[in-house]
Each structure stands twice: as structure tokens, then as C-alpha cells.
Short mmCIF file of C-alpha atoms in Angstrom, two decimals:
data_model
loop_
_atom_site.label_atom_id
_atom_site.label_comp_id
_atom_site.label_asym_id
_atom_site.label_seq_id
_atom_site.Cartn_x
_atom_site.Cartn_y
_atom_site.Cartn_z
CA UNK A 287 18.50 4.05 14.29
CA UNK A 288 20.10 1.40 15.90
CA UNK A 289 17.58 -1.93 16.59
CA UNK A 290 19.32 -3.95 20.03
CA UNK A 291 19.32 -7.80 19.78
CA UNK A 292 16.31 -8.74 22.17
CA UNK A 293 17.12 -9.72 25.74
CA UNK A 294 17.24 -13.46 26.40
CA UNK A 295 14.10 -15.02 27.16
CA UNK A 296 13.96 -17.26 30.38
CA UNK A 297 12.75 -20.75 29.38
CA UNK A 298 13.08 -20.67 25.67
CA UNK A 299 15.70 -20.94 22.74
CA UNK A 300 13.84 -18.38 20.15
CA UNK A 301 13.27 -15.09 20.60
CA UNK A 302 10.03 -13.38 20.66
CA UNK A 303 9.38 -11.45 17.99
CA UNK A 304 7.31 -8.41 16.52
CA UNK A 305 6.25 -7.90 12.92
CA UNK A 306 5.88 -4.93 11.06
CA UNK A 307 4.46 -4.95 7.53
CA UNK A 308 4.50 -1.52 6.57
CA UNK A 309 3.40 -2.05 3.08
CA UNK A 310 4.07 -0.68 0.64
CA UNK A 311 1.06 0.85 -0.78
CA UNK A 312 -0.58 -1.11 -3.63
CA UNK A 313 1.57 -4.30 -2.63
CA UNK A 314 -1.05 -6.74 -1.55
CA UNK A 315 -1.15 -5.39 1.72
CA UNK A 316 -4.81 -5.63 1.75
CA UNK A 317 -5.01 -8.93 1.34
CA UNK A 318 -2.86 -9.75 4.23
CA UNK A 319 -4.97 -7.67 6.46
CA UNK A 320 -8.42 -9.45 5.08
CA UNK A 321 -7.05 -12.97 5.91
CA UNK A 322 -4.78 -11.88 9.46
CA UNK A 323 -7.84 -10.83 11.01
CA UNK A 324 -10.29 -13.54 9.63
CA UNK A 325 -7.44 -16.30 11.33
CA UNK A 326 -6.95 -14.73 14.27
CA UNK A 327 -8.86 -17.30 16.44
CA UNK A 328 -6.92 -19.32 14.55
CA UNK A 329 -3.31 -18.25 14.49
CA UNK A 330 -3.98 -17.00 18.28
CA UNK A 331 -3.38 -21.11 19.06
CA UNK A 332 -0.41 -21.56 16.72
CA UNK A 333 1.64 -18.26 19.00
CA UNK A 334 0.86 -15.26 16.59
CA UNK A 335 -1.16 -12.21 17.50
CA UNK A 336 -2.54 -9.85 14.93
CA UNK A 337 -3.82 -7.22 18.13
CA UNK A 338 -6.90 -6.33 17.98
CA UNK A 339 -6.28 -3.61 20.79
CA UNK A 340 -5.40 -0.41 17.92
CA UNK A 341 -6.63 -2.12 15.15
CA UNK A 342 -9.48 -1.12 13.14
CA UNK A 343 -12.46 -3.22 13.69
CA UNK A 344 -14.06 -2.85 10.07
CA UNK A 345 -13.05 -1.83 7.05
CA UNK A 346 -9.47 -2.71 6.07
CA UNK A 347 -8.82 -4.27 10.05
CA UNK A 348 -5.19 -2.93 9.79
CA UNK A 349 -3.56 -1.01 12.48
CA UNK A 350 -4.02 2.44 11.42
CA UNK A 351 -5.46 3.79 14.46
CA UNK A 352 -1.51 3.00 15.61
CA UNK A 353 0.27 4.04 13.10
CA UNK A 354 -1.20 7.90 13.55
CA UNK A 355 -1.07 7.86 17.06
CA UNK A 356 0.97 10.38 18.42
CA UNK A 357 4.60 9.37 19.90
CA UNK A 358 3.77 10.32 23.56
CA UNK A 359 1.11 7.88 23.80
CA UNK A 360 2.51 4.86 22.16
CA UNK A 361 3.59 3.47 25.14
CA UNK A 362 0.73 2.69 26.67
CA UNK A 363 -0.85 1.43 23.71
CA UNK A 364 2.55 -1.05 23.60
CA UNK A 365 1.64 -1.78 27.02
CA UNK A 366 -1.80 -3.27 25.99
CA UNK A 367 -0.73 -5.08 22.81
CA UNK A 368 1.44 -6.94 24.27
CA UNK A 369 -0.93 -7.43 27.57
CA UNK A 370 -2.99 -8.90 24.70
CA UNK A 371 -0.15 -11.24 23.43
CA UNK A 372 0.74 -12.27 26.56
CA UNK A 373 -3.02 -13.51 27.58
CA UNK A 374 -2.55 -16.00 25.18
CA UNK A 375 0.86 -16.95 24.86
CA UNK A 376 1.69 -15.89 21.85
CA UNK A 377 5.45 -15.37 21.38
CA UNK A 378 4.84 -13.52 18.11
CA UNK A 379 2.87 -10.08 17.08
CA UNK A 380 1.91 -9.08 13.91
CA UNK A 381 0.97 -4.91 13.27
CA UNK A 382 0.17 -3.98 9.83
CA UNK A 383 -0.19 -0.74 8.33
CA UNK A 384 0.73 0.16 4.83
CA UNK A 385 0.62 4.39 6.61
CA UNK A 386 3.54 3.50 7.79
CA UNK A 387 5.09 3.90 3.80
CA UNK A 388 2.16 5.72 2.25
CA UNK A 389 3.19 8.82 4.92
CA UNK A 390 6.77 7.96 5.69
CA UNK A 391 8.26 11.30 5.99
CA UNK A 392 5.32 11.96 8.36
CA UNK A 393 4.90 8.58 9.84
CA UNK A 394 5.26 7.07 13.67
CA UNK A 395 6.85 4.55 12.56
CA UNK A 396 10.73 5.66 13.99
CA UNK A 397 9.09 6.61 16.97
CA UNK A 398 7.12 3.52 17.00
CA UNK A 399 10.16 1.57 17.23
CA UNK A 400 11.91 3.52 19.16
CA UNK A 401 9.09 3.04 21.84
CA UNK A 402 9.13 -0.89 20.96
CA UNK A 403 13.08 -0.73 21.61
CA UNK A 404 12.04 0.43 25.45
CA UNK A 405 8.78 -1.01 26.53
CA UNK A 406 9.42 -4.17 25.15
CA UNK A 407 13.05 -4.72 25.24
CA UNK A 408 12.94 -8.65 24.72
CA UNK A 409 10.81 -8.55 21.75
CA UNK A 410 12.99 -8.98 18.46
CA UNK A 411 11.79 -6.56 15.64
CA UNK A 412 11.41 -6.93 12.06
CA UNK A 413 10.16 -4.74 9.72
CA UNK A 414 8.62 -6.26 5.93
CA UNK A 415 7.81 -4.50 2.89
CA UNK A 416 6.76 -6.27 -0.04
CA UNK A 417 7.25 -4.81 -3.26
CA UNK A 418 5.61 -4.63 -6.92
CA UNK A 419 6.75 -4.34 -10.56
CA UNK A 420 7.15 -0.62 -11.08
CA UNK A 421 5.12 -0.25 -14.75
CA UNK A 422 1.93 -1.58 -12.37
CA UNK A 423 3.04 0.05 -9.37
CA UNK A 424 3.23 3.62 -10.83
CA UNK A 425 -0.58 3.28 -12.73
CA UNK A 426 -2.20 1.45 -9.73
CA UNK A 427 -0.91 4.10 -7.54
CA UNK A 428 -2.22 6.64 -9.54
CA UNK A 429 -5.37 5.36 -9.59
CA UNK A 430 -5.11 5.21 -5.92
CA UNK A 431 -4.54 8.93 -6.03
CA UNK A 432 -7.78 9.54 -8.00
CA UNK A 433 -10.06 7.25 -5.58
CA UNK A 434 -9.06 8.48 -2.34
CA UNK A 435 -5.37 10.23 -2.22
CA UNK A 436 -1.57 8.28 -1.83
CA UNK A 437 1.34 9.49 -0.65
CA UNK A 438 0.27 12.59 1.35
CA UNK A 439 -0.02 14.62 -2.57
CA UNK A 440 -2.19 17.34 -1.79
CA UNK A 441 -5.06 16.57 -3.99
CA UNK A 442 -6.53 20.17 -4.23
CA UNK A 443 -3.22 21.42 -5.46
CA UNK A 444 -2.79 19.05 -7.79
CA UNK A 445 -6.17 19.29 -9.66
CA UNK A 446 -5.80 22.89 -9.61
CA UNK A 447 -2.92 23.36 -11.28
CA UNK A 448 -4.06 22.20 -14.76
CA UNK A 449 -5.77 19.19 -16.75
CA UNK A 450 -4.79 15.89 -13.91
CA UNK A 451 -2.55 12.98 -15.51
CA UNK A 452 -0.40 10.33 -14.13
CA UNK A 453 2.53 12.37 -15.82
CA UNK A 454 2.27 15.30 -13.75
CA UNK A 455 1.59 13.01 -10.80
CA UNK A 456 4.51 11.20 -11.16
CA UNK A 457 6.03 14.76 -11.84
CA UNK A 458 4.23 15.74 -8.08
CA UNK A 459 5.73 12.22 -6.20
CA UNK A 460 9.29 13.02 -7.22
CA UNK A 461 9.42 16.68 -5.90
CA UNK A 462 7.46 15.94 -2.86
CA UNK A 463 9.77 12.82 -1.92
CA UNK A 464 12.73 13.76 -4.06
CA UNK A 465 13.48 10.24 -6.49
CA UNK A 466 11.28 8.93 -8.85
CA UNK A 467 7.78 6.73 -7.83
CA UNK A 468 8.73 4.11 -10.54
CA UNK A 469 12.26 4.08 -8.65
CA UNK A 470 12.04 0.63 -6.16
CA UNK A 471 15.52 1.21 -4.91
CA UNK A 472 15.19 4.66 -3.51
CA UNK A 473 12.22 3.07 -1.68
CA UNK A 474 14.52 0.57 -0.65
CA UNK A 475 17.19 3.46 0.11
CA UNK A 476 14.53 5.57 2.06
CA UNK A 477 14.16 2.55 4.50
CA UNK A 478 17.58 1.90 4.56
CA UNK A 479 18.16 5.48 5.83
CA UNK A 480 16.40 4.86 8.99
CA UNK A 481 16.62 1.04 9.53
CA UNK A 482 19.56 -1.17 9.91
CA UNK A 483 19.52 -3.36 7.02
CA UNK A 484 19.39 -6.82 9.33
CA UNK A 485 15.87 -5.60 10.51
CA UNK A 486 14.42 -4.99 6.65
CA UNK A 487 12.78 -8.12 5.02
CA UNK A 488 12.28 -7.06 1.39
CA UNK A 489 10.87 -8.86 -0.84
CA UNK A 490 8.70 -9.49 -4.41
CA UNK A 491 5.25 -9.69 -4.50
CA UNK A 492 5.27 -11.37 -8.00
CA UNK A 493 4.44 -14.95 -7.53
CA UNK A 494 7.38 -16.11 -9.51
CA UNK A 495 9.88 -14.78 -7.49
CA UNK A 496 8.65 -16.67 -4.35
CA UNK A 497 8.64 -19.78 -3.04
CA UNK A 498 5.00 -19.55 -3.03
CA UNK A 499 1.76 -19.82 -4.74
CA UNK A 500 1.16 -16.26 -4.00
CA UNK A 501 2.39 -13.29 -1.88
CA UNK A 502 -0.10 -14.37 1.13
CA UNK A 503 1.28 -17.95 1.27
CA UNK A 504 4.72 -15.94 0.83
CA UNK A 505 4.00 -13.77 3.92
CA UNK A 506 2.43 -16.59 5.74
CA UNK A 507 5.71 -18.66 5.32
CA UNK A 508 7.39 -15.77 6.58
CA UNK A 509 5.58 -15.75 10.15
CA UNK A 510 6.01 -20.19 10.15
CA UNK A 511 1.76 -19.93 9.99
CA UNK A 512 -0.15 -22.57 7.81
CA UNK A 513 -0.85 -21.23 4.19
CA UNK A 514 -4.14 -19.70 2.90
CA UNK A 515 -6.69 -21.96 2.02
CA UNK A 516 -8.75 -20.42 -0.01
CA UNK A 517 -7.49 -17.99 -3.06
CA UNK A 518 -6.29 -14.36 -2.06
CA UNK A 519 -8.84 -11.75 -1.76
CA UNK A 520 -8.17 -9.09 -3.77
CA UNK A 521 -9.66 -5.11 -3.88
CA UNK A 522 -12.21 -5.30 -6.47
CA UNK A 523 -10.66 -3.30 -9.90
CA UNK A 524 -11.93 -0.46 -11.03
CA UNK A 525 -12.43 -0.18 -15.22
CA UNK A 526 -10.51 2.46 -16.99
CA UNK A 527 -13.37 4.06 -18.03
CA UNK A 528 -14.86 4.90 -14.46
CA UNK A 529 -11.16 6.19 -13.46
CA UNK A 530 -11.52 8.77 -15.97
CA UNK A 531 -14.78 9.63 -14.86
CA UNK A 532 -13.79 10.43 -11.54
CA UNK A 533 -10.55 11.81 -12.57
CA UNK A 534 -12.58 14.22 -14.38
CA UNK A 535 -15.30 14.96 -11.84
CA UNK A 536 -12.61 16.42 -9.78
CA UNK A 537 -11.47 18.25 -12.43
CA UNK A 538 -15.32 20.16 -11.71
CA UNK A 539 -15.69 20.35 -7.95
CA UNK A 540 -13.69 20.82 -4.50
CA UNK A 541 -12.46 17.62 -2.71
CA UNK A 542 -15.43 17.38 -0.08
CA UNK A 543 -18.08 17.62 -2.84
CA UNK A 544 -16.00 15.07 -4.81
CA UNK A 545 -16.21 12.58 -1.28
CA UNK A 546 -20.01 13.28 -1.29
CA UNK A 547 -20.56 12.32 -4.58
CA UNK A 548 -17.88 9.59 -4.87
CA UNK A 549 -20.32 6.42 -3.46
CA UNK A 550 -22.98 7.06 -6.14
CA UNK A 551 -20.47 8.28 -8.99
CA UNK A 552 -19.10 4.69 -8.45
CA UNK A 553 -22.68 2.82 -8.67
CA UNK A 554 -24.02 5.12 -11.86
CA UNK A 555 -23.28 4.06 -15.05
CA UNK A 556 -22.85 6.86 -17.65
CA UNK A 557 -22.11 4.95 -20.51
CA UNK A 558 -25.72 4.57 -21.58
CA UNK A 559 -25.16 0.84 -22.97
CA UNK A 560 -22.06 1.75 -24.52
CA UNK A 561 -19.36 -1.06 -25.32
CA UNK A 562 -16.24 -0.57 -23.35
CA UNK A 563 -13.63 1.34 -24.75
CA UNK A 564 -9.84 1.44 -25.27
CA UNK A 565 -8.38 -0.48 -22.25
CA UNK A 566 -5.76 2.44 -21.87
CA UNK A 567 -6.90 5.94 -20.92
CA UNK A 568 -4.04 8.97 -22.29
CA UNK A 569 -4.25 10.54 -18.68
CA UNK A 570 -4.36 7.32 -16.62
CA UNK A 571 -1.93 5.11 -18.02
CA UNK A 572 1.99 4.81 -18.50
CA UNK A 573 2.82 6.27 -22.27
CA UNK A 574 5.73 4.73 -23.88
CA UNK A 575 7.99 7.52 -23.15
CA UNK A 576 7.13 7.17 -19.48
CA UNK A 577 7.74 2.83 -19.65
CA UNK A 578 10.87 3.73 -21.69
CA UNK A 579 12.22 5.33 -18.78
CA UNK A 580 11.13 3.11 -16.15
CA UNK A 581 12.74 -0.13 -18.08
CA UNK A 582 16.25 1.76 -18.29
CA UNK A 583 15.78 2.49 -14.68
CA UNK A 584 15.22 -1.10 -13.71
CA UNK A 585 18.56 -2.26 -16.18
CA UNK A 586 20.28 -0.01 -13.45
CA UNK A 587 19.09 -0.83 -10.15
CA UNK A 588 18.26 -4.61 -11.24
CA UNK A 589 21.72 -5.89 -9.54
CA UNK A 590 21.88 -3.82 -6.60
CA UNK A 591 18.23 -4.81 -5.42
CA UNK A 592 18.33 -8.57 -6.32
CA UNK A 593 21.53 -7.95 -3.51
CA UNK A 594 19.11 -6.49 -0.75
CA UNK A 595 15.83 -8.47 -1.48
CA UNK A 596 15.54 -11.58 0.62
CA UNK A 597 13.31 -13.32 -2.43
CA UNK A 598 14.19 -13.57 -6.02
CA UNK A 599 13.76 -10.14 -7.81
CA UNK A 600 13.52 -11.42 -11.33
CA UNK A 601 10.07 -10.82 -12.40
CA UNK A 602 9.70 -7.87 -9.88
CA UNK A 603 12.24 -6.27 -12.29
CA UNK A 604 11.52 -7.84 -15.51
CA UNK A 605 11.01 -4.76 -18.44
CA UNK A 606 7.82 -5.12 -19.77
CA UNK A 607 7.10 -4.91 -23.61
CA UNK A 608 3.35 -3.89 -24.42
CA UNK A 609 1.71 -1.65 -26.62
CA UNK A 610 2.01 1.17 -24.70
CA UNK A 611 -0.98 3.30 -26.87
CA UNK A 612 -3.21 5.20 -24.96
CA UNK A 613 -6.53 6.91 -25.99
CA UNK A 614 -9.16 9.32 -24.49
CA UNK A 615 -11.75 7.34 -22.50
CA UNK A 616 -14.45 10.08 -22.41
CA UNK A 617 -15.92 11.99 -24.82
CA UNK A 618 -17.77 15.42 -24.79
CA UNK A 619 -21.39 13.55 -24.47
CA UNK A 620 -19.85 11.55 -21.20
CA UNK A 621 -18.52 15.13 -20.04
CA UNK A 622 -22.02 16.38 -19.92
CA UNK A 623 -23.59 13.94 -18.40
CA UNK A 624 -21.11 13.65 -16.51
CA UNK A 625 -21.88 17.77 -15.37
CA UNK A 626 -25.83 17.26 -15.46
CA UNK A 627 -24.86 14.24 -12.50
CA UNK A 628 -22.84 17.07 -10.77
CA UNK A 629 -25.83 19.95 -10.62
CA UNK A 630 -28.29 16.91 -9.79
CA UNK A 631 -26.32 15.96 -7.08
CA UNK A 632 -25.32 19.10 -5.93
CA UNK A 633 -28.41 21.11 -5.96
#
């Protein structure tokens, strides 16, 4: 794909520009949605729009509703964001979605700017994907994967083909998409394939590689907008020990029972006053084996994406060295309660 310089704009020196921050998943991205849409009174005055025509008006507020609209109708829905825009003045849109990397093979995203390309030829368009350490990025994702699905991996599939574990996801990732998860430059390389590289902002999430307090002051700078001034909201974390109890739950019923019970599994404590346990669960986390692998990966693909990145890439691919022991977070007394909570729920 080809991305034409915009057309000049009568009256002014800059070009106007259009935003895309596809992601990736588990980035931050959330926290750029949280404070876009709780500033956009705000940045509205200072010339950036975060459309609220095709965004979501609760929840995340990101523009998912956009990113899975089908290609036929995009132009229209162009048509309004920038109607939108263009009631107040603003010479810059922001749309953010991290579907647009989460489903890529799947995605609108070519066609989207394709259709941005020819409805809105004197728009200039860049497209921004931050990026996170892959020893985090590999066991956040899979606990993604357990709470709610990533990266289109057919969840019935994969807890019916044996006991669930973030090695046979990873295993799952790699033949669906065909490189490794843990691998940032082939997600750098799948972008590439599409995009020319002068339309790709890539860059580090980790605050020491920016010129930044944080990613959202990062991202801010990015877009010339005022930074943050309160801390970063962040999704709330889930404790290893609750992962493992839903990991397990859907070890014992389909997918839609597992979304019916999901809001009260996550309220219900099963641990009956019991101190926490071992801050590493063998199913959910990274064994050394797997970290081994993932540090000589980053020795080989350190130089060529420090070359691509527009921030530094140091800590983004620093090796980490932990203890990388893992242990088994439930035991047969949680399993059965765990069941009792199941026939309770579910009869």
C-alpha cells in the first residue's frame, strides 16, 4: 500500500493530519483511550479531535465500532468524522483501536486507509503502535486470553484440546500468525508488509526509553497536546491466583457458561482466608526455558528494531534475569469449590 503525501491545504503551512493508534494489545492503549475521551472538550480547543461519531460511548470509548465496520460503508462514516472535525476546526483526528492489531489478518484497517486515501485526500496519515517488553507482553497477553480472548485464538479449541497453559498458547499464536508472540520484530515486519515505513511511528512503551514521564505524556507529545495531569490510569490487575481460577473454570464448562459466570467468579473469593500464594502460577507464567528463548531472541532483533523505532528501544529490549520458578496456584480443595460454584451457578 502506497500512502500519497496530502494535498496542499489553502491558507496554511502544516498539513492536516489523521492518527491511528492501532495498539498493540496490552500496550497501554487503554489508558490513552481513558484520558482522549475525558479531554476531549479540552483538546477540541487546542485542534485535535478524538470523534465521537464511531466511537464507543462507555466502556473502553475507543473506536471499535469503526474498526469492524465493514469496507463498503466506511465512507460515509469518514464523511461524518471529519464533518465532526471540521465543526470545530480541528486540523488533527485521533481514532484509536487496539482491533486494528489484536485482528490484523482480519482487520479494516487496509481498507480503512485505503478509504481515508480517497475521501479525505488532504488529510496526512500516520499510523502508531506502541510496543512492550516481550517477557510481560507474552504473560499479560495470556492472561488476556483467559479473561476475555486475544488475537482471534479460538478459545473453545484451545481449551479442548488438553490441560490450558501459556506454553501451548504461545504454541497456538505462532501457527495461527506464523512467528513467535514474544517476537516484536515480526510485529514490526507484519506492519511493515502493508504500510510504507514513513507512515509507521513505533515506539517503546517503557518509560525509560522516552522522553517522557510515561507512555501517555509520550503519546501526548506525539499529537503537540499538553501532558497528563494526573497519573495514568491503568486496568486494574488481576492476582495470579484468580487467573488460575478462571483458567480452570474453563477447563469445566463451554465459553457462554464461562461469560455467565465470569462477573461473579471475579467478585467470589475461594480462598477461604487463605494467605496468597506463590506469585508465579506453572500454567500462567513464562518458565525459564520459555524466557531463555525470548532473551536470545531479543540479542537478535535488538539492532534491527532500535533502527525502525522512532524512541529509544533499550529497556523495551533489555533481557530480564528473575527467578523464573513457577508453582501450582490451586489445589484439589480450590478445584472443588471451585466445581460446587459451577453446579450452584449453573443449576
Amino acid at each position: 500500500m502506497v500512502l500519497r503525501p496530502p494535498l496542499p491545504s489553502p491558507g496554511s503551512s502544516s498539513p492536516r493530519q489523521i492518527w491511528l493508534h492501532i495498539g498493540l494489545p496490552k500496550c497501554g492503549s487503554t489508558t490513552i483511550q481513558h484520558h482522549m475521551a475525558e479531554t476531549y472538550e479540552q483538546h477540541l480547543r487546542l485542534g485535535l479531535c478524538y470523534p465521537q461519531r464511531h466511537r464507543s460511548p462507555a466502556g473502553y470509548r475507543n473506536h471499535i465500532p469503526l474498526a469492524r465496520m465493514a469496507a463498503e460503508v466506511l465512507p460515509a462514516a469518514l464523511t461524518e468524522i471529519e464533518a465532526e472535525a471540521e465543526r470545530h476546526s480541528c486540523r488533527r483526528i485521533l481514532l484509536s483501536c487496539e482491533h486494528w492489531t489484536n485482528a490484523f489478518r482480519t482487520s479494516n484497517l487496509a481498507a480503512l486507509v485505503q478509504a481515508l486515501q480517497q475521501r479525505m485526500p488532504g488529510w496526512q496519515i500516520r499510523l502508531v503502535a506502541y510496543f512492550r517488553n516481550p517477557y510481560g507482553f507474552a504473560e499479560s497477553s495470556y492472561a488476556q486470553f483467559l479473561r476475555a480472548g486475544l488475537f482471534g485464538i479460538a478459545k473453545p479449541a484451545f481449551f479442548a484440546a488438553g490441560p490450558p497453559g501459556i506454553d501451548r498458547y504461545l504454541r497456538c499464536f505462532e501457527e495461527s500468525y506464523g512467528f513467535p508472540l514474544p517476537s516484536l520484530l515480526s510485529f514490526t515486519q507484519m506492519l511493515l508488509a502493508q504500510f510504507p515505513r514513513d507512515s509507521l511511528v513505533l515506539r517503546s512503551n517503557a518509560p525509560a526509553d522516552l522522553d517522557a514521564p510515561d507512555m501517555l505524556s509520550d503519546f501526548c507529545n506525539l499529537l503537540g497536546l499538553p501532558p497528563p495531569e494526573t497519573a495514568a490510569r491503568r486496568n486494574s490487575r488481576i492476582q495470579p491466583r484468580k487467573l488460575a481460577e478462571i483458567e480452570y473454570v474453563q477447563t469445566q464448562v463451554s465459553q457462554p457458561v464461562y461469560m455467565q459466570l465470569r462477573p461473579k467468579l471475579l467478585k467470589r473469593d475461594f480462598t477461604r482466608g487463605a494467605p496468597p500464594g506463590p506469585a508465579r502460577g506453572s500454567s500462567l507464567h513464562l518458565s525459564a526455558a520459555m524466557a531463555e528463548d525470548i532473551t536470545r531472541r531479543l540479542e537478535a532483533e535488538r539492532s534491527e528494531l532500535a533502527a525502525l523505532f522512532a524512541t529509544r528501544t533499550d529497556t523495551l529490549c533489555a533481557a530480564r534475569s528473575q527467578d523464573w520458578g513457577r508453582a501450582e496456584l490451586l489445589d484439589e480443595a480450590a478445584r472443588v469449590r471451585l466445581r460446587k460454584f459451577i453446579r450452584r451457578q449453573t443449576a
